[in-house]
Amino acid sequence: TNKERMLLVFTEWVKLLQRVPSDDVKVAVFISQMIEKGVLSETNNVIEFTKAALELSVGSFKESDPTSEVFTATDAFSKLIVNLLVLQDFSEVDRSSYFKLIFSVITFVFSEDQGKTENTFNERPYFRLFSSLLCDWEDISSHNFVKVEDQRCRAQLVEFNKEFYRVIASFLHAYQPIAFPGFSFAWITLISHRMFLPKMLKLPEKAGWSQLVLLFTDLLKFMAQYTKKQDVPDAVSVVYKGALRVFLAVANDAPEFLVENHYELLNNLPHVYMQLRNVVLSAFPKHVSIPNPYNPKLSIDTVKICDQPPNVFYDPVHDLKTLKKPVDNYLRIPSASLSRTISSNVFRSEYEKDNGIGFDTVSVDVKLINAIVLHVGIEAALEKQRTTANAVFNVKSSYYTLLADLLNDGTTEVRFHVVQAIANQLRYPNAHTQWFNYVLKNFFNSEEWGENKTEIQEIIVRTLLERIVTNKPHCWGIIVTFTDLLKSTECSLMDLPFVKDVPEVELIIKHL
Amino acid sequence: TMPAEMASQLESSLLNCPDSLDADTPHLYHNVLSLPHPTSIFFPNEP
Amino acid sequence: YGLSALLPLIRREDQSPDYDSSMTLGIDLSPVLHSLGIPNNQPSRNRVLDTFQSPWVETSRSEVEPKFFVPESFKNIPNVLQSGERPPAFNSVQQDHAKISLFQDETLFYLFYKHPGSVVQELTYLELRKRNWRYHKTLKVWLTKDPMMEPVVAPGGASERGSYVFFDPQRWEKCQRDFVLFYNAIM
């Protein structure tokens, strides 16, 4: 049968690779003959061959003695794919479509295998295939494909390179844990693979960032969905540990990724993961020197780097939905009616369950609130650069009053999420941290809340405190803001009724 | 709550979790530097 | 939404039922960072993702090969060790002895540890012995006498105490140690 003939060709390929080095001319000759003889002449043949080769590789893994080389066929298949991408003439079909076709077939076989074997599904040969693909591609692509002699081909491959990773990223999104829980641990290992993650982080013009955010979001959503407050399933707890370690590695190597994507990442980070939230928010760009936040003489307004607004990769304005116009109009010319429109449209249409500290459901659109707060902060920092600091460090500025109105008109729940969103911007010294520090301090001391003052103060103290009582890291902006409140002559934290009511908290604050 | 089937697949994935050996660079062709030779049992027997 | 919501986190007695504290309050990250190769809670100069073995310590049992590039000028160098066009091979203890003596100590150690059960392991053993290194059977490391110190032989003559230079294959360096050497332990 056709399938048998293809398996024969693939087996010959496997044997060849064991006998000669992969850059031997015989390897190229083999590929050339495969093409000449029409083994892969049509789409159907490509599909059938891919299916056969993968099924044989997976089968051979399952049947091999576990102490021997179990991935021989899988590794050979990986090398075949890379050779096909490099050596073929792509004048009629483009490389990207060809690659996607192969990957689609792999996905089909994978998904069938998963469906058939369910709990006995073994992710390892599929993991190995993707891992080896990444390694083999790295080998051929290093130094701008210098190993490829044909200059025209080389130029095409250089052009194609980022597409290679983007295709893999898009398929990884399809393989996410919620879709294929039996592949979860392999998946997390793949998104953090040494030949994938650093590459995606460093693609020119941040070309890999959107997809990385999507993949991290897939991970966070999975964890969010299945992290119960009590009784976290062991496997989910292991997932969390792995995720934490990956985020720490990213914070070390590419903190700017976390800095610029904090908004999107936090939108999907379960509230209960307080330490992980701090890991994301305490990232700061390399080469930025951070003054000691515990220095009692520190004044945020004298920190020079607070002139710089942080980069924000994804503009939250895209998430403002119907409130974009009202918000932007309000910032230009504040009005009570615009403010009312904004305040009344931050609610969800139905309750959603949430894992919060102290709450189980959410009736406000938290993502929308986060978007509003960050957008206002971005605009305030821009305004400061365009005009003067006084334009925004001013309790009468529209930037300030928009947020103040949200608190004034909002329910307790709204107030909480607005303050949380503000706290999310108290990060390393930058223009946003400085402005939101100003906002929060003024909110704390303001007399405009009337009988709601105590509640708002308590929410502010709770929000800051919860980010300090965790194990490190702690955000610079949170420490500085909390210190400012502690030093405040206008209001002593220790005298506040809600602090006195909770002796444990009183003790902590006294200690701080 | 995680459906039982999903939980069991997740567990199975945990059990089969790929390790650093699975993620290592593939080398199908091994260039033999020298022939096999019976060496002392005290020598290390793994590279 | 107030402070009392934090009580289950901070109150010791209440800690177990309500929240998984390893995720809320979190843990001391120093050992985790250490396992990643990030020392002292400071950002490391090394890019740890480039050699990342696995998200979990438990599955990071071995190093993984990072990306690297071998320039063409490093490959296919003709007539290395007078071997003509083909790359040098060590297939005969008698014939290839001479080539082995051209290598530095570190190269010999590399070949010894890298190619178990082979002619080259045997050849490097013989050559290192010629250079007054001795192989310790249980420690599985090579050592030689520190020339600055004479060892003291124990009464009975089964061992001596002295200063030796060891080659540590894990750290890939020579290091000096005081040591009690049993003669039947070396070869």
XYZ file of C-alpha atoms in Angstrom:
746
model
C 0.000 0.000 0.000
C 0.981 3.612 -0.311
C 1.293 3.843 3.439
C 3.623 0.845 3.558
C 5.822 2.372 0.880
C 6.020 5.600 2.822
C 6.915 3.746 5.990
C 9.685 2.010 4.077
C 11.090 5.360 2.939
C 10.866 6.752 6.460
C 12.593 3.708 7.929
C 15.418 4.118 5.420
C 15.688 7.740 6.501
C 15.952 6.762 10.159
C 18.692 4.259 9.366
C 20.596 6.759 7.234
C 20.713 9.328 10.016
C 22.240 6.802 12.355
C 25.045 6.092 9.919
C 26.073 9.529 8.697
C 26.273 12.967 10.324
C 23.234 15.142 9.583
C 25.255 17.561 7.437
C 26.534 14.765 5.204
C 25.731 15.191 1.523
C 23.904 11.846 1.503
C 21.205 13.384 3.656
C 20.513 16.079 1.079
C 20.623 13.474 -1.680
C 18.028 11.397 0.143
C 15.681 14.356 0.392
C 16.324 15.223 -3.211
C 15.441 11.688 -4.301
C 12.331 11.717 -2.143
C 11.163 14.785 -3.975
C 12.193 13.528 -7.422
C 10.324 10.285 -6.951
C 7.224 12.165 -5.876
C 7.003 10.749 -2.377
C 5.748 14.102 -1.191
C 4.510 15.429 -4.500
C 0.975 16.332 -3.474
C -0.722 17.573 -0.374
C -2.338 14.193 0.183
C 1.046 12.521 0.117
C 2.462 15.006 2.591
C -0.483 14.314 4.873
C -0.207 10.585 4.556
C 3.542 10.560 5.017
C 3.414 12.791 8.076
C 0.723 10.646 9.611
C 2.630 7.428 8.912
C 5.960 8.754 10.160
C 4.451 10.102 13.353
C 2.446 6.968 14.076
C 5.570 4.906 13.559
C 7.610 7.195 15.810
C 5.048 7.091 18.582
C 4.590 3.359 18.148
C 8.304 2.735 18.254
C 8.543 4.802 21.438
C 5.819 2.745 23.067
C 7.431 -0.529 22.064
C 11.028 0.320 22.849
C 12.816 -0.922 25.897
C 12.612 2.118 28.190
C 16.310 1.848 29.036
C 17.337 2.036 25.408
C 17.088 4.792 22.821
C 13.353 5.319 22.615
C 13.291 8.442 20.503
C 15.306 7.356 17.458
C 12.410 7.500 15.023
C 10.970 10.647 16.602
C 14.283 12.463 16.348
C 14.675 11.329 12.762
C 11.222 12.633 11.958
C 12.144 16.001 13.428
C 15.246 16.161 11.235
C 13.160 15.237 8.222
C 10.755 18.110 8.799
C 13.596 20.593 9.191
C 15.327 19.300 6.063
C 12.098 19.543 4.103
C 11.685 23.142 5.222
C 15.243 24.037 4.274
C 15.973 22.032 1.134
C 12.773 22.193 -0.864
C 11.973 24.805 -3.427
C 9.089 26.890 -2.140
C 8.272 28.832 -5.262
C 4.771 27.409 -5.583
C 3.755 26.816 -2.004
C 4.945 29.004 0.820
C 6.973 27.556 3.643
C 4.633 28.741 6.315
C 1.621 26.962 4.810
C 3.693 23.825 4.325
C 4.831 23.897 7.926
C 1.288 24.521 9.152
C 0.068 21.590 7.097
C 2.580 19.223 8.695
C 1.775 20.597 12.117
C -1.943 20.189 11.497
C -1.469 16.547 10.674
C 0.664 16.093 13.780
C -2.103 17.720 15.795
C -4.673 15.396 14.265
C -2.658 12.269 15.076
C -1.944 13.629 18.557
C -5.557 14.354 19.229
C -6.685 10.955 17.946
C -4.110 9.204 20.097
C -5.238 11.239 23.087
C -8.858 10.403 22.440
C -8.188 6.697 22.058
C -5.827 6.197 24.953
C -7.227 8.789 27.421
C -5.662 8.000 30.778
C -2.926 5.873 29.286
C -1.915 8.580 26.827
C 1.808 9.225 26.940
C 2.853 12.765 26.135
C 6.570 12.067 25.887
C 7.020 11.206 22.178
C 5.034 14.282 21.159
C 7.013 16.403 23.562
C 10.209 14.961 22.135
C 9.144 15.708 18.582
C 8.497 19.384 19.360
C 11.623 19.645 21.496
C 13.809 18.091 18.816
C 12.227 20.291 16.146
C 13.189 23.331 18.180
C 16.739 22.022 18.687
C 17.213 21.056 15.037
C 15.874 24.399 13.861
C 18.201 26.209 16.218
C 21.101 24.276 14.750
C 20.342 25.227 11.137
C 19.217 28.761 11.874
C 22.107 29.904 14.013
C 24.043 32.920 12.757
C 21.334 33.709 10.235
C 21.409 30.313 8.580
C 25.112 30.595 7.756
C 25.210 26.848 7.116
C 22.946 27.306 4.103
C 25.183 28.022 1.142
C 22.607 29.111 -1.408
C 22.261 32.824 -0.698
C 18.768 33.183 -2.088
C 17.539 30.284 -0.012
C 19.345 31.674 2.986
C 17.625 35.043 2.627
C 14.230 33.317 2.426
C 14.950 31.311 5.537
C 16.033 34.387 7.476
C 12.723 35.933 6.491
C 10.822 32.782 7.482
C 12.550 32.318 10.837
C 10.165 34.288 12.995
C 7.242 32.611 11.238
C 8.636 29.242 12.307
C 8.356 30.197 15.947
C 5.012 31.886 15.494
C 3.543 28.759 13.935
C 4.807 26.675 16.830
C 3.408 29.205 19.285
C 0.014 29.145 17.625
C -0.131 25.366 17.748
C 0.987 25.397 21.368
C -1.992 27.610 22.070
C -4.187 24.864 20.608
C -2.521 22.262 22.828
C -3.139 24.258 26.017
C -3.932 22.383 29.269
C -7.630 23.175 29.278
C -7.892 21.489 25.874
C -5.506 18.593 26.446
C -5.013 18.069 30.176
C -3.115 14.864 29.422
C -0.428 16.996 27.780
C -0.270 19.687 30.466
C 3.130 19.012 31.921
C 4.725 18.534 28.529
C 3.068 21.770 27.448
C 4.461 23.809 30.307
C 7.887 22.313 29.597
C 7.525 23.314 25.944
C 6.486 26.928 26.467
C 9.535 27.335 28.723
C 11.866 25.306 26.478
C 15.351 26.774 26.184
C 15.041 26.787 22.387
C 11.612 28.425 22.394
C 11.010 30.875 25.204
C 14.224 32.911 24.978
C 13.787 32.998 21.203
C 10.225 34.264 21.429
C 11.259 36.852 24.009
C 14.000 38.189 21.753
C 12.476 38.126 18.277
C 13.054 41.485 16.618
C 10.422 44.130 17.291
C 8.962 41.983 20.073
C 7.330 39.851 17.387
C 6.883 36.946 19.791
C 5.427 38.855 22.707
C 1.714 38.754 21.873
C 1.781 35.020 21.472
C 3.819 34.558 24.641
C 1.295 36.605 26.569
C -1.412 34.404 25.105
C 0.424 31.244 26.164
C 1.066 32.542 29.674
C -2.583 33.542 29.820
C -3.552 29.985 28.829
C -1.470 28.741 31.747
C -2.822 31.274 34.222
C -6.417 30.655 33.163
C -5.986 26.941 33.676
C -4.553 27.505 37.125
C -7.235 30.074 37.926
C -10.018 27.732 36.932
C -8.884 24.878 39.106
C -7.271 26.514 42.075
C -9.711 26.202 44.871
C -9.009 28.142 47.970
C -8.955 25.054 50.060
C -8.021 21.707 48.744
C -5.909 22.505 45.731
C -5.481 19.280 43.773
C -1.882 18.106 44.036
C -1.321 18.206 40.315
C -2.485 21.832 40.155
C -0.148 22.649 42.988
C 2.707 21.173 40.955
C 1.601 23.203 37.944
C 1.754 26.311 40.124
C 5.292 25.514 41.277
C 6.458 25.087 37.700
C 4.730 28.287 36.612
C 6.342 30.201 39.459
C 9.768 28.974 38.478
C 9.234 29.901 34.855
C 8.094 33.398 35.800
C 11.136 33.818 38.033
C 13.394 32.800 35.158
C 11.664 35.296 32.862
C 11.996 37.988 35.540
C 15.725 37.309 35.558
C 16.367 37.122 31.833
C 13.764 39.442 30.368
C 12.171 41.560 33.069
C 11.014 44.036 30.452
C 8.581 41.392 29.189
C 6.881 41.348 32.576
C 7.148 45.112 32.925
C 5.468 45.832 29.615
C 2.861 43.087 29.809
C 1.876 43.340 33.453
C -1.601 44.526 32.611
C -2.566 41.530 30.482
C -0.825 39.029 32.710
C -2.545 40.344 35.806
C -5.939 40.264 34.152
C -5.682 36.502 34.230
C -3.720 35.950 37.407
C -5.899 34.509 40.198
C -6.094 36.906 43.127
C -5.010 34.188 45.524
C -1.596 33.977 43.883
C -0.331 36.932 45.813
C 3.350 36.058 45.632
C 3.251 35.377 41.905
C 1.493 38.690 41.415
C 4.316 40.384 43.264
C 6.885 38.542 41.123
C 5.296 39.980 37.983
C 4.823 43.464 39.400
C 8.232 43.820 41.009
C 10.076 43.213 37.752
C 12.031 46.225 36.605
C 14.040 46.945 33.485
C 17.695 45.983 33.541
C 19.978 48.985 33.941
C 17.463 50.781 36.146
C 18.924 51.506 39.508
C 16.365 51.352 42.305
C 16.800 53.551 45.368
C 16.312 51.786 48.679
C 12.558 51.948 49.388
C 13.142 51.480 53.116
C 15.209 54.644 53.355
C 13.089 56.808 55.674
C 14.404 59.943 54.004
C 13.280 58.822 50.563
C 10.815 61.065 48.816
C 9.359 59.673 45.632
C 9.168 63.114 44.097
C 12.946 63.434 44.159
C 13.574 60.159 42.356
C 14.773 61.205 38.931
C 13.734 58.056 37.070
C 10.119 58.804 37.956
C 10.228 61.119 34.981
C 10.094 58.085 32.739
C 6.767 56.455 31.963
C 7.048 52.679 31.667
C 6.482 51.020 28.298
C 3.110 49.329 27.979
C 3.065 46.743 25.225
C -0.677 46.259 24.924
C -2.633 49.472 25.061
C -5.490 49.052 27.561
C -7.528 51.515 25.549
C -8.539 48.499 23.419
C -10.324 47.060 26.452
C -12.367 50.154 27.283
C -15.215 49.004 25.050
C -18.115 51.433 25.178
C -16.355 53.541 27.784
C -13.530 54.704 25.566
C -15.320 57.822 24.412
C -16.751 58.779 27.789
C -13.367 58.301 29.475
C -11.392 60.256 26.896
C -14.037 62.966 26.758
C -14.035 63.225 30.527
C -10.264 63.559 30.627
C -10.513 66.460 28.201
C -13.534 68.116 29.740
C -14.834 66.524 32.941
C -18.558 66.471 33.489
C -20.880 64.898 36.000
C -22.869 63.091 33.354
C -19.784 61.492 31.799
C -18.654 60.489 35.256
C -22.026 58.888 35.953
C -21.865 57.017 32.654
C -18.488 55.624 33.536
C -19.409 54.679 37.097
C -22.604 52.921 36.102
C -21.024 50.879 33.329
C -18.352 49.029 35.249
C -20.651 46.185 36.207
C -20.934 42.739 34.715
C -24.281 41.469 33.530
C -23.982 38.432 35.770
C -22.018 37.270 38.771
C -18.859 35.353 38.154
C -17.126 33.078 40.562
C -13.718 34.226 41.596
C -11.018 33.155 43.940
C -10.445 36.219 45.981
C -9.092 36.784 49.430
C -12.304 37.503 51.280
C -14.666 37.154 48.342
C -15.969 34.385 46.122
C -17.794 36.179 43.406
C -17.349 39.278 41.368
C -20.087 41.447 39.927
C -17.899 44.164 38.451
C -15.977 43.987 35.222
C -12.537 43.864 36.800
C -10.743 43.865 33.470
C -12.611 47.018 32.478
C -11.714 48.707 35.745
C -8.072 47.701 35.265
C -8.203 49.151 31.765
C -9.711 52.429 32.900
C -7.202 52.883 35.701
C -4.169 52.084 33.570
C -5.419 54.177 30.672
C -5.930 57.172 32.957
C -2.421 56.665 34.356
C -0.906 56.462 30.892
C -2.696 59.618 29.845
C -1.719 61.426 33.045
C 1.948 60.609 32.488
C 1.696 61.810 28.886
C 0.006 65.006 30.018
C 2.786 65.582 32.536
C 5.363 65.288 29.774
C 3.393 67.535 27.448
C 2.652 70.249 29.974
C 3.712 70.279 33.616
C 3.575 68.071 36.671
C 1.033 70.442 38.203
C -1.447 69.550 35.510
C -1.766 66.020 36.855
C -0.421 66.162 40.412
C -3.547 68.050 41.224
C -6.693 66.837 42.969
C -8.733 68.969 40.615
C -7.284 67.432 37.444
C -9.659 65.290 35.445
C -7.260 62.369 35.736
C -7.572 62.400 39.490
C -11.273 63.168 39.662
C -12.233 60.405 37.248
C -10.792 57.845 39.617
C -12.127 59.676 42.683
C -15.615 59.649 41.192
C -15.402 55.914 40.676
C -14.720 55.564 44.372
C -17.356 58.050 45.409
C -20.121 56.601 43.267
C -19.083 53.007 43.531
C -20.102 50.121 45.724
C -17.614 48.660 48.186
C -16.745 46.083 45.587
C -16.042 48.741 42.944
C -13.895 50.664 45.381
C -11.921 47.561 46.175
C -11.164 46.721 42.563
C -10.296 50.322 41.677
C -7.822 50.487 44.566
C -6.401 47.107 43.548
C -5.965 48.339 39.984
C -4.157 51.426 41.281
C -1.926 49.274 43.495
C -1.026 47.210 40.429
C 0.652 50.325 39.044
C 2.793 50.915 42.143
C 5.809 49.155 40.738
C 9.401 50.216 40.163
C 10.181 53.938 40.158
C 8.532 55.386 37.076
C 6.011 58.038 36.116
C 3.003 55.769 36.709
C 4.221 54.673 40.125
C 4.787 58.281 41.097
C 1.413 59.478 39.929
C -0.573 56.629 41.449
C 1.357 57.089 44.696
C 0.111 60.662 44.687
C -3.433 59.521 43.920
C -3.554 56.885 46.624
C -2.064 59.131 49.296
C -4.594 61.809 48.506
C -7.422 59.295 48.440
C -6.340 58.159 51.879
C -6.326 61.639 53.416
C -9.177 63.142 51.450
C -12.223 64.546 53.179
C -14.421 64.252 50.101
C -15.643 60.742 50.952
C -17.859 61.798 53.827
C -19.126 58.792 55.727
C -17.355 56.474 53.294
C -13.937 57.696 54.336
C -13.250 54.895 56.792
C -14.251 52.225 54.309
C -12.042 53.644 51.598
C -9.129 54.011 53.982
C -9.549 50.430 55.089
C -9.608 49.161 51.529
C -6.413 51.084 50.803
C -4.646 49.735 53.891
C -5.801 46.198 53.158
C -4.657 46.398 49.543
C -1.198 47.647 50.443
C -0.787 45.355 53.416
C -1.685 42.202 51.517
C 1.189 42.933 49.155
C 3.643 43.390 52.005
C 2.813 40.496 54.299
C 3.712 38.021 51.578
C 7.155 36.551 51.249
C 9.376 38.591 48.977
C 9.550 40.087 46.440
C 7.744 43.288 47.334
C 7.082 46.099 44.912
C 9.083 49.256 45.405
C 6.046 51.450 44.864
C 3.959 49.566 47.422
C 6.638 49.850 50.092
C 7.183 53.543 49.401
C 3.439 54.272 49.419
C 2.825 52.329 52.596
C 5.790 54.066 54.217
C 4.301 57.382 53.179
C 1.060 56.435 54.930
C 2.956 55.296 58.006
C 4.866 58.586 58.132
C 1.769 60.638 57.485
C 1.201 63.426 59.929
C -2.328 63.935 58.680
C -3.531 60.576 59.842
C -1.950 58.011 62.093
C -2.627 54.499 60.896
C -2.508 53.198 64.430
C -5.431 55.402 65.443
C -7.748 54.154 62.770
C -10.671 52.146 64.163
C -10.412 49.302 61.669
C -6.750 48.800 62.570
C -7.460 48.834 66.298
C -10.264 46.306 65.740
C -7.907 43.680 64.384
C -5.077 43.173 66.883
C -3.004 41.058 64.512
C -3.049 43.809 61.916
C -2.364 46.431 64.559
C 0.691 44.447 65.553
C 1.958 44.166 62.021
C 1.537 47.864 61.384
C 3.189 48.690 64.662
C 6.079 46.450 63.665
C 6.317 48.054 60.253
C -14.359 21.611 40.187
C -12.120 19.725 37.834
C -14.059 16.942 36.115
C -12.850 13.522 37.205
C -11.704 12.610 33.728
C -9.676 15.788 33.411
C -8.135 15.260 36.837
C -7.083 11.772 35.931
C -5.567 12.906 32.632
C -3.721 15.662 34.439
C -2.387 13.126 36.937
C -1.276 10.911 34.109
C 0.490 13.866 32.501
C 2.244 14.533 35.792
C 3.427 10.939 35.934
C 4.789 11.104 32.404
C 6.242 14.583 32.797
C 9.159 14.973 30.408
C 12.480 15.553 32.092
C 15.741 17.163 31.079
C 16.854 14.000 29.276
C 13.754 14.173 27.099
C 14.501 17.801 26.304
C 18.113 17.268 25.396
C 19.435 17.903 21.903
C 18.985 14.824 19.716
C 22.097 13.126 18.374
C 21.305 10.240 16.075
C 24.769 9.811 14.643
C 27.496 9.000 17.091
C 30.981 9.430 15.814
C 33.008 6.647 17.352
C 36.292 8.020 18.562
C 37.705 4.641 19.412
C 36.798 1.008 19.520
C 35.242 -0.677 22.516
C 37.800 -2.157 24.864
C 37.494 -3.977 28.196
C 38.644 -1.474 30.799
C 38.972 -1.699 34.549
C 35.766 -2.267 36.469
C 36.791 0.659 38.664
C 36.715 3.142 35.812
C 33.543 5.213 35.471
C 31.291 3.293 33.123
C 28.982 6.097 32.106
C 30.117 9.181 30.232
C -12.857 43.606 51.122
C -11.362 44.863 54.363
C -8.571 43.910 56.694
C -10.366 41.019 58.346
C -10.124 39.169 55.026
C -6.388 38.988 55.634
C -6.788 37.268 58.984
C -6.910 33.704 57.666
C -3.595 34.448 56.022
C -1.788 35.924 58.963
C -3.349 34.153 61.892
C -1.315 31.014 62.531
C -4.144 28.911 63.955
C -6.455 29.590 61.073
C -3.924 29.003 58.387
C -4.697 25.528 57.144
C -8.340 25.473 56.118
C -8.909 28.635 54.154
C -6.051 29.203 51.786
C -3.033 27.386 50.464
C -0.446 29.619 52.073
C 2.330 28.485 49.755
C 0.465 30.345 47.027
C -0.952 33.301 48.974
C 1.779 34.351 51.361
C 4.105 32.353 49.192
C 7.408 30.833 50.176
C 10.968 31.921 50.647
C 12.139 32.088 47.060
C 15.874 31.866 47.789
C 16.128 28.095 47.284
C 13.986 28.326 44.151
C 16.193 31.065 42.740
C 19.258 29.092 43.718
C 17.934 26.072 41.841
C 17.579 28.300 38.792
C 21.162 29.521 39.059
C 20.172 32.982 40.254
C 22.285 33.733 43.308
C 21.512 35.962 46.258
C 18.119 37.178 45.092
C 19.787 39.432 42.608
C 19.295 39.317 38.894
C 21.889 37.026 37.470
C 24.183 37.988 34.655
C 23.505 34.601 33.170
C 20.489 34.062 31.049
C 18.983 31.124 32.848
C 16.331 30.437 30.216
C 19.036 29.496 27.705
C 20.008 26.473 29.790
C 16.616 25.877 31.377
C 16.251 22.150 31.990
C 12.648 21.910 33.122
C 10.110 23.980 35.055
C 10.501 21.578 37.987
C 13.605 20.844 39.992
C 12.607 17.185 40.172
C 12.826 16.800 36.400
C 16.032 18.803 36.058
C 18.329 15.898 36.797
C 20.786 16.552 34.006
C 22.222 19.442 32.050
C 20.785 20.133 28.652
C 22.868 21.116 25.685
C 22.486 24.840 25.070
C 22.654 26.390 21.647
C 26.139 26.810 20.342
C 27.812 27.485 17.055
C 30.878 25.757 15.685
C 32.678 27.918 13.133
C 33.705 26.146 9.931
C 37.354 26.741 10.774
C 36.952 24.420 13.760
C 35.754 21.553 11.635
C 37.439 19.119 9.303
C 40.902 20.329 10.157
C 43.190 18.071 8.129
C 46.093 16.149 9.561
C 45.315 16.689 13.245
C 47.699 14.501 15.184
C 49.231 13.428 11.875
C 46.147 11.411 11.057
C 45.868 12.514 7.442
C 42.485 13.428 5.999
C 40.325 11.407 8.325
C 39.781 12.734 11.824
C 42.002 11.083 14.442
C 40.758 7.873 15.993
C 42.157 5.835 18.837
C 41.587 2.226 17.943
C 44.773 0.556 18.944
C 46.571 0.777 22.259
C 49.899 0.017 20.604
C 49.572 2.246 17.563
C 47.845 5.262 19.041
C 49.939 5.653 22.150
C 52.097 8.335 20.595
C 49.161 10.592 19.690
C 47.809 10.499 23.207
C 51.042 11.818 24.683
C 50.528 15.078 22.779
C 47.438 16.005 24.814
C 47.344 18.227 27.877
C 46.231 16.781 31.199
C 42.730 18.285 30.921
C 42.219 16.751 27.495
C 43.232 13.369 28.853
C 40.766 13.751 31.729
C 38.054 14.732 29.265
C 38.686 11.680 27.088
C 38.904 9.411 30.114
C 35.530 10.449 31.498
C 33.790 10.880 28.173
C 34.498 7.486 26.574
C 33.989 4.650 29.015
C 34.834 1.142 27.939
C 36.920 2.214 24.970
C 40.474 2.079 23.707
C 40.846 5.807 24.344
C 39.902 5.417 27.993
C 42.606 2.792 28.334
C 45.145 4.952 26.478
C 44.469 7.995 28.639
C 44.778 5.863 31.750
C 48.211 4.679 30.680
C 49.366 8.171 29.735
C 48.146 9.777 32.964
C 49.993 7.152 34.932
C 53.132 8.035 32.983
C 52.635 11.604 34.173
C 52.464 10.372 37.779
C 48.727 10.687 38.177
C 47.003 7.849 39.948
C 43.369 6.843 39.679
C 41.431 6.408 42.895
C 39.142 3.385 42.532
C 36.426 4.434 44.951
C 36.460 8.216 44.515
C 36.796 7.725 40.757
C 39.052 10.710 40.458
C 42.684 11.238 39.516
C 45.271 12.567 41.922
C 48.944 13.325 42.012
C 51.430 14.240 44.709
C 51.790 17.861 45.640
C 55.458 18.480 44.843
C 55.791 20.900 47.757
C 55.218 18.324 50.440
C 56.548 14.911 51.315
C 53.842 12.540 52.564
C 54.166 10.731 55.855
C 53.842 6.989 55.603
C 51.701 5.383 58.294
C 53.139 2.629 60.468
C 52.280 -0.634 58.781
C 52.876 0.894 55.393
C 49.326 0.572 54.088
C 48.759 4.275 53.681
C 50.329 7.694 53.752
C 49.070 11.106 54.731
C 50.024 13.980 52.522
C 49.046 16.829 50.267
C 47.735 15.905 46.849
C 46.438 17.618 43.791
C 43.099 16.172 42.721
C 41.396 16.733 39.430
C 37.695 17.389 40.133
C 35.684 16.352 37.064
C 32.533 18.079 38.365
C 34.117 21.489 38.723
C 36.648 20.762 36.013
C 39.617 21.996 37.937
C 42.641 20.857 39.887
C 42.431 21.375 43.614
C 44.809 20.710 46.442
C 43.677 18.623 49.399
C 45.239 17.025 52.425
C 44.334 13.377 52.289
C 45.005 9.949 53.712
C 45.891 7.772 50.785
C 45.499 4.012 50.987
C 47.802 2.360 48.494
C 45.347 -0.371 47.609
C 42.796 2.239 46.613
C 44.797 3.625 43.727
C 45.808 2.223 40.385
